[in-house]
CSV table of C-alpha atoms and ligand atoms in Angstrom, one decimal:
chain,number,residue,atom,x,y,z
Z,1248,MET,CA,-17.9,-19.1,4.5
Z,1249,ASP,CA,-20.8,-16.8,3.6
Z,1250,ASP,CA,-20.4,-13.1,3.0
Z,1251,ALA,CA,-22.0,-12.0,6.2
Z,1252,GLU,CA,-19.6,-14.2,8.3
Z,1253,LEU,CA,-16.7,-12.7,6.4
Z,1254,ASP,CA,-17.9,-9.2,7.1
Z,1255,VAL,CA,-18.0,-10.0,10.8
Z,1256,LEU,CA,-14.4,-11.3,10.7
Z,1257,LEU,CA,-13.3,-8.1,8.9
Z,1258,ARG,CA,-15.0,-5.7,11.3
Z,1259,ASN,CA,-12.4,-3.1,12.4
Z,1260,GLU,CA,-13.4,0.1,14.1
Z,1261,ARG,CA,-10.2,1.7,13.1
Z,1262,TYR,CA,-11.5,1.9,9.5
Z,1263,PRO,CA,-15.0,3.4,9.4
Z,1264,ARG,CA,-14.8,4.3,5.7
Z,1265,ALA,CA,-13.7,0.8,4.7
Z,1266,ALA,CA,-16.6,-0.7,6.7
Z,1267,ALA,CA,-18.9,0.4,3.9
Z,1268,TYR,CA,-17.2,-1.9,1.4
Z,1269,SER,CA,-18.0,-5.6,1.1
Z,1270,GLY,CA,-15.5,-8.0,2.7
Z,1271,ARG,CA,-16.1,-10.4,-0.2
Z,1272,TRP,CA,-15.0,-7.7,-2.7
Z,1273,MET,CA,-11.9,-7.0,-0.6
Z,1274,VAL,CA,-10.9,-10.7,-0.2
Z,1275,ASP,CA,-11.5,-11.5,-3.8
Z,1276,GLY,CA,-9.0,-8.9,-4.8
Z,1277,ALA,CA,-6.4,-9.7,-2.1
Z,1278,MET,CA,-2.7,-9.5,-3.0
Z,1279,GLY,CA,-1.3,-8.5,0.4
Z,1280,PRO,CA,-2.3,-6.7,3.6
Z,1281,ASN,CA,-5.8,-5.1,3.0
Z,1282,PRO,CA,-5.2,-2.3,0.6
Z,1283,VAL,CA,-8.5,-0.6,1.5
Z,1284,TRP,CA,-7.5,-0.4,5.2
Z,1285,GLN,CA,-4.1,0.8,4.1
Z,1286,ALA,CA,-5.5,3.5,1.8
Z,1287,GLU,CA,-7.7,4.7,4.7
Z,1288,ALA,CA,-4.7,4.8,7.1
Z,1289,LEU,CA,-2.6,6.7,4.6
Z,1290,THR,CA,-5.3,9.3,3.8
Z,1291,GLU,CA,-5.9,10.0,7.5
Z,1292,LEU,CA,-2.7,12.0,7.3
Z,1293,MET,CA,-2.5,12.8,3.5
Z,1294,PRO,CA,-5.2,15.2,2.5
Z,1295,LEU,CA,-6.9,14.6,-0.9
Z,1296,GLU,CA,-9.4,17.1,-2.3
Z,1297,PRO,CA,-12.2,16.5,-4.8
Z,1298,GLY,CA,-11.2,16.8,-8.4
Z,1299,MET,CA,-7.5,16.0,-7.8
Z,1300,ARG,CA,-5.7,13.8,-10.2
Z,1301,VAL,CA,-4.0,10.9,-8.3
Z,1302,LEU,CA,-1.7,8.1,-9.4
Z,1303,ASP,CA,-2.1,4.8,-7.6
Z,1304,LEU,CA,1.1,3.0,-8.6
Z,1305,GLY,CA,1.2,-0.8,-8.0
Z,1306,CYS,CA,-2.5,-0.8,-7.5
Z,1307,GLY,CA,-2.8,-4.5,-8.0
Z,1308,THR,CA,-6.6,-5.3,-8.3
Z,1309,ALA,CA,-7.3,-1.5,-8.0
Z,1310,LEU,CA,-9.3,-1.8,-4.8
Z,1311,SER,CA,-7.5,1.1,-3.3
Z,1312,SER,CA,-8.1,3.1,-6.5
Z,1313,VAL,CA,-11.8,2.5,-6.3
Z,1314,PHE,CA,-11.8,3.3,-2.6
Z,1315,LEU,CA,-9.9,6.6,-3.1
Z,1316,ALA,CA,-12.0,7.7,-6.0
Z,1317,LYS,CA,-15.3,7.0,-4.1
Z,1318,GLU,CA,-14.3,8.4,-0.8
Z,1319,PHE,CA,-12.5,11.6,-1.9
Z,1320,GLY,CA,-14.1,12.5,-5.3
Z,1321,ILE,CA,-10.8,12.3,-7.1
Z,1322,GLU,CA,-9.7,10.9,-10.4
Z,1323,VAL,CA,-7.4,8.0,-10.1
Z,1324,TRP,CA,-4.9,6.4,-12.6
Z,1325,ALA,CA,-4.7,2.8,-11.4
Z,1326,ALA,CA,-1.3,1.7,-12.7
Z,1327,ASP,CA,0.0,-1.8,-12.3
Z,1328,LEU,CA,2.5,-4.3,-13.8
Z,1329,TRP,CA,1.1,-7.8,-13.0
Z,1330,VAL,CA,-2.6,-7.2,-13.1
Z,1331,GLN,CA,-4.1,-6.6,-16.5
Z,1332,PRO,CA,-6.0,-3.3,-17.0
Z,1333,ASP,CA,-9.0,-5.0,-18.6
Z,1334,GLU,CA,-9.4,-7.0,-15.4
Z,1335,ASN,CA,-9.3,-3.8,-13.4
Z,1336,LEU,CA,-11.6,-2.0,-15.8
Z,1337,ARG,CA,-14.2,-4.7,-15.1
Z,1338,ARG,CA,-13.9,-3.9,-11.3
Z,1339,VAL,CA,-14.0,-0.2,-12.0
Z,1340,VAL,CA,-17.2,-0.5,-14.1
Z,1341,GLU,CA,-18.8,-2.7,-11.4
Z,1342,ALA,CA,-18.1,0.0,-8.9
Z,1343,GLY,CA,-19.7,2.6,-11.1
Z,1344,LEU,CA,-16.5,4.6,-11.5
Z,1345,GLU,CA,-15.9,4.4,-15.2
Z,1346,GLY,CA,-14.5,7.8,-16.2
Z,1347,ARG,CA,-13.1,8.4,-12.8
Z,1348,VAL,CA,-10.6,5.5,-12.3
Z,1349,TYR,CA,-8.4,4.7,-15.3
Z,1350,PRO,CA,-6.6,1.3,-15.3
Z,1351,VAL,CA,-3.2,1.4,-17.0
Z,1352,GLN,CA,-0.5,-1.2,-17.4
Z,1353,ALA,CA,2.7,0.4,-16.4
Z,1354,GLU,CA,6.2,-0.5,-15.2
Z,1355,ALA,CA,7.4,1.8,-12.4
Z,1356,HIS,CA,10.5,2.9,-14.3
Z,1357,ALA,CA,8.7,3.7,-17.5
Z,1358,LEU,CA,5.6,5.6,-16.5
Z,1359,PRO,CA,3.5,6.8,-19.4
Z,1360,PHE,CA,2.5,10.1,-17.9
Z,1361,ALA,CA,3.6,13.8,-18.4
Z,1362,GLU,CA,5.8,15.3,-15.7
Z,1363,GLY,CA,3.8,17.3,-13.1
Z,1364,PHE,CA,0.5,15.7,-14.3
Z,1365,PHE,CA,-0.7,14.5,-10.9
Z,1366,ASP,CA,-1.8,16.4,-7.8
Z,1367,ALA,CA,-0.7,13.5,-5.6
Z,1368,LEU,CA,1.0,10.1,-5.9
Z,1369,VAL,CA,0.2,7.1,-3.8
Z,1370,SER,CA,1.5,3.5,-3.6
Z,1371,ILE,CA,0.0,0.9,-1.4
Z,1372,GLY,CA,1.7,-2.3,-0.6
Z,1373,ALA,CA,4.0,-1.9,-3.6
Z,1374,TYR,CA,6.6,0.8,-3.4
Z,1375,HIS,CA,9.2,-1.5,-1.8
Z,1376,TYR,CA,9.2,-3.6,-5.0
Z,1377,PHE,CA,10.8,-0.8,-7.0
Z,1378,GLY,CA,11.4,2.2,-4.8
Z,1379,THR,CA,14.4,1.2,-2.7
Z,1380,ASP,CA,16.8,2.4,-5.3
Z,1381,ASP,CA,18.4,5.6,-4.1
Z,1382,LEU,CA,17.5,7.4,-7.3
Z,1383,TYR,CA,13.9,6.2,-7.8
Z,1384,VAL,CA,12.1,9.0,-5.8
Z,1385,GLY,CA,13.9,11.5,-8.1
Z,1386,TYR,CA,12.1,9.8,-11.1
Z,1387,PHE,CA,8.8,9.1,-9.3
Z,1388,SER,CA,8.4,12.6,-7.7
Z,1389,ARG,CA,8.6,14.3,-11.1
Z,1390,PHE,CA,5.1,13.1,-11.9
Z,1391,ALA,CA,3.7,15.2,-9.0
Z,1392,LYS,CA,3.2,18.9,-9.3
Z,1393,PRO,CA,5.6,20.9,-7.3
Z,1394,GLY,CA,4.2,20.9,-3.7
Z,1395,GLY,CA,2.2,17.8,-4.5
Z,1396,ARG,CA,2.1,15.0,-2.0
Z,1397,ILE,CA,3.6,11.5,-2.3
Z,1398,GLY,CA,2.3,8.8,0.1
Z,1399,ILE,CA,3.3,5.2,0.5
Z,1400,ILE,CA,2.4,2.5,2.9
Z,1401,GLN,CA,3.8,-1.1,2.9
Z,1402,PRO,CA,5.1,-3.8,5.2
Z,1403,GLY,CA,8.1,-2.7,7.2
Z,1404,LEU,CA,10.2,-3.5,10.3
Z,1405,ALA,CA,10.4,-1.1,13.3
Z,1406,GLU,CA,14.1,-0.6,12.9
Z,1407,GLU,CA,17.0,-1.6,10.6
Z,1408,TYR,CA,18.8,-4.7,11.8
Z,1409,GLU,CA,22.6,-5.2,11.5
Z,1410,THR,CA,21.9,-8.8,10.3
Z,1411,LEU,CA,18.7,-10.3,8.9
Z,1412,PRO,CA,16.5,-12.0,9.8
Z,1413,PRO,CA,15.8,-11.0,13.4
Z,1414,PRO,CA,16.4,-14.3,15.2
Z,1415,HIS,CA,12.8,-14.7,16.3
Z,1416,LEU,CA,11.6,-14.5,12.7
Z,1417,GLU,CA,14.1,-17.0,11.2
Z,1418,PRO,CA,11.6,-19.8,10.7
Z,1419,TYR,CA,9.4,-17.6,8.5
Z,1420,TRP,CA,11.8,-15.3,6.8
Z,1421,GLN,CA,12.0,-15.0,3.0
Z,1422,TRP,CA,14.9,-13.2,1.3
Z,1423,ASP,CA,12.8,-10.4,-0.2
Z,1424,PHE,CA,11.6,-9.3,3.2
Z,1425,CYS,CA,14.9,-7.4,3.2
Z,1426,ALA,CA,13.0,-4.6,1.4
Z,1427,TRP,CA,10.7,-4.2,4.5
Z,1428,HIS,CA,12.4,-1.0,5.7
Z,1429,SER,CA,11.7,1.0,8.8
Z,1430,PRO,CA,10.1,4.5,8.9
Z,1431,GLY,CA,13.6,6.0,9.8
Z,1432,TRP,CA,15.1,4.3,6.8
Z,1433,TRP,CA,12.5,5.6,4.4
Z,1434,ARG,CA,12.8,9.2,5.9
Z,1435,ARG,CA,16.5,9.3,5.2
Z,1436,HIS,CA,16.1,7.5,1.8
Z,1437,TRP,CA,13.9,10.3,0.6
Z,1438,GLU,CA,15.3,13.3,2.5
Z,1439,LYS,CA,18.9,12.7,1.4
Z,1440,THR,CA,17.9,13.5,-2.2
Z,1441,GLY,CA,16.8,17.0,-1.2
Z,1442,LEU,CA,13.9,16.6,-3.7
Z,1443,VAL,CA,11.1,16.0,-1.2
Z,1444,ALA,CA,10.2,17.2,2.3
Z,1445,VAL,CA,9.1,14.3,4.5
Z,1446,GLU,CA,6.1,15.2,6.6
Z,1447,VAL,CA,5.3,11.7,8.1
Z,1448,ALA,CA,7.4,8.6,8.5
Z,1449,ASP,CA,5.8,6.3,11.1
Z,1450,ARG,CA,4.7,2.8,12.0
Z,1451,LEU,CA,1.0,2.5,11.6
Z,1452,PRO,CA,-0.3,2.2,15.2
Z,1453,ASP,CA,-1.3,-1.5,15.6
Z,1454,GLY,CA,-0.7,-2.0,11.9
Z,1455,TRP,CA,0.5,-5.5,12.6
Z,1456,ARG,CA,-2.9,-6.4,14.3
Z,1457,ASP,CA,-4.8,-5.2,11.2
Z,1458,TRP,CA,-2.5,-7.2,8.9
Z,1459,LEU,CA,-3.0,-10.3,11.1
Z,1460,GLN,CA,-6.7,-9.9,11.3
Z,1461,TRP,CA,-6.8,-9.6,7.5
Z,1462,ASN,CA,-4.6,-12.7,6.9
Z,1463,GLU,CA,-6.6,-14.8,9.3
Z,1464,ALA,CA,-9.9,-13.8,7.7
Z,1465,CYS,CA,-8.5,-14.6,4.2
Z,1466,ASP,CA,-7.1,-17.9,5.5
Z,1467,LEU,CA,-10.4,-18.9,7.1
Z,1468,ASP,CA,-12.2,-18.0,3.9
Z,1469,SER,CA,-10.0,-19.3,1.2
Z,1470,GLY,CA,-6.5,-20.3,2.4
Z,1471,THR,CA,-4.9,-17.1,1.0
Z,1472,PRO,CA,-2.6,-15.1,1.3
Z,1473,GLY,CA,-0.8,-17.7,3.4
Z,1474,ARG,CA,-1.0,-19.0,6.9
Z,1475,GLU,CA,2.8,-18.7,7.4
Z,1476,GLU,CA,2.6,-15.0,7.3
Z,1477,ALA,CA,-0.1,-15.0,10.1
Z,1478,GLN,CA,2.1,-17.4,12.1
Z,1479,MET,CA,5.0,-15.0,11.7
Z,1480,LEU,CA,2.9,-12.0,12.8
Z,1481,HIS,CA,1.8,-14.0,15.9
Z,1482,ALA,CA,5.4,-14.9,16.7
Z,1483,ASP,CA,6.5,-11.3,16.4
Z,1484,ALA,CA,3.5,-9.9,18.3
Z,1485,GLY,CA,4.2,-6.3,17.1
Z,1486,ARG,CA,7.9,-6.3,18.2
Z,1487,THR,CA,9.1,-5.4,14.7
Z,1488,LEU,CA,6.7,-6.3,11.9
Z,1489,GLY,CA,4.1,-3.8,10.9
Z,1490,LEU,CA,3.1,-1.3,8.2
Z,1491,THR,CA,5.3,1.7,7.4
Z,1492,ARG,CA,3.7,4.9,6.3
Z,1493,VAL,CA,5.6,7.7,4.6
Z,1494,ILE,CA,4.2,11.0,3.3
Z,1495,ALA,CA,6.3,13.8,1.7
Z,1496,ARG,CA,5.8,16.9,-0.5
Z,1497,ARG,CA,7.6,17.4,-3.7
Z,1498,ASN,CA,9.8,20.5,-3.4
Z,1499,SER,CA,9.3,23.3,-5.9
T,2269,SAM,C1,1.7,-7.2,-3.2
T,2269,SAM,S1,1.0,-6.5,-4.6
T,2269,SAM,C2,0.0,-5.2,-3.9
T,2269,SAM,C3,-1.1,-4.7,-4.8
T,2269,SAM,C4,-2.1,-3.7,-4.2
T,2269,SAM,N1,-1.6,-2.4,-4.1
T,2269,SAM,C5,-2.5,-4.2,-2.8
T,2269,SAM,O1,-2.1,-3.6,-1.8
T,2269,SAM,O2,-3.3,-5.2,-2.8
T,2269,SAM,C6,2.3,-5.5,-5.3
T,2269,SAM,C7,2.0,-4.9,-6.7
T,2269,SAM,O3,3.1,-4.1,-7.1
T,2269,SAM,C8,3.1,-4.2,-8.5
T,2269,SAM,N2,4.5,-4.0,-8.9
T,2269,SAM,C9,5.6,-4.7,-8.6
T,2269,SAM,N3,6.7,-4.3,-9.3
T,2269,SAM,C10,6.2,-3.3,-10.1
T,2269,SAM,C11,6.9,-2.5,-11.1
T,2269,SAM,N4,8.1,-2.6,-11.3
T,2269,SAM,N5,6.1,-1.6,-11.7
T,2269,SAM,C12,4.8,-1.5,-11.5
T,2269,SAM,N6,4.1,-2.2,-10.6
T,2269,SAM,C13,4.8,-3.1,-9.9
T,2269,SAM,C14,2.6,-5.6,-8.9
T,2269,SAM,O4,2.1,-5.5,-10.2
T,2269,SAM,C15,1.6,-5.9,-7.8
T,2269,SAM,O5,0.3,-5.7,-8.2
């Protein structure tokens, strides 16, 4: 597929900022639901001001880090475990953001930063890999200044089910989808610590449609990230699968 065709498949009026970025660049860095769209959805409700220092934890190929630095004039520490920082530095340099996006290899439980260093923390399509532990937000939130915001967005179900999988998703289910929690679950998970004040915990409106559009475009282009996930989203048709968005402030 040529790049112009791909751009057409990825046209989505919901994300006007993301429309300025090449579809090829986004698909080449794909690791899950489009991180640039997710970053735009998160920052609709999470204010970022020029000059802020922001941690993007679990940034993968750093597409969201590049997007956030460009769109909001912030400095971003692009931290990830599986993707090597030299690979991300290449993308950062290509985007003309050397000195504004800093790729770092980091494990979520051993972050190489000073407490209170960041004005804001984000995690896109990644927090559910390490953040479901009751105590994790107590560790993570320390890296934000008091009053600083923490925003996450990742796959989630609309509600918590007594048993998993929901029957209609049985043919597609993988065990680790058990970490796809609902907005209500995340709200309680964070609020019960008393360390953060949750401002937003919602299902991204039509998030499942964006996720499906993205998967179908990726599949048509290169067969990734997997047709099965698109079939699952079709079968569900927005009943329970979607993207969960949570924004909180670190208490003083
Ligand atoms: C599905 S990928 C999403 C990457 C990117 N944010 C995106 O949306 O395309 C999940 C990312 O979480 C990161 N991750 C998983 N466990 C981690 C951990 N314990 N510490 C740091 N990063 C982790 C992985 O390295 C991976 O890049």
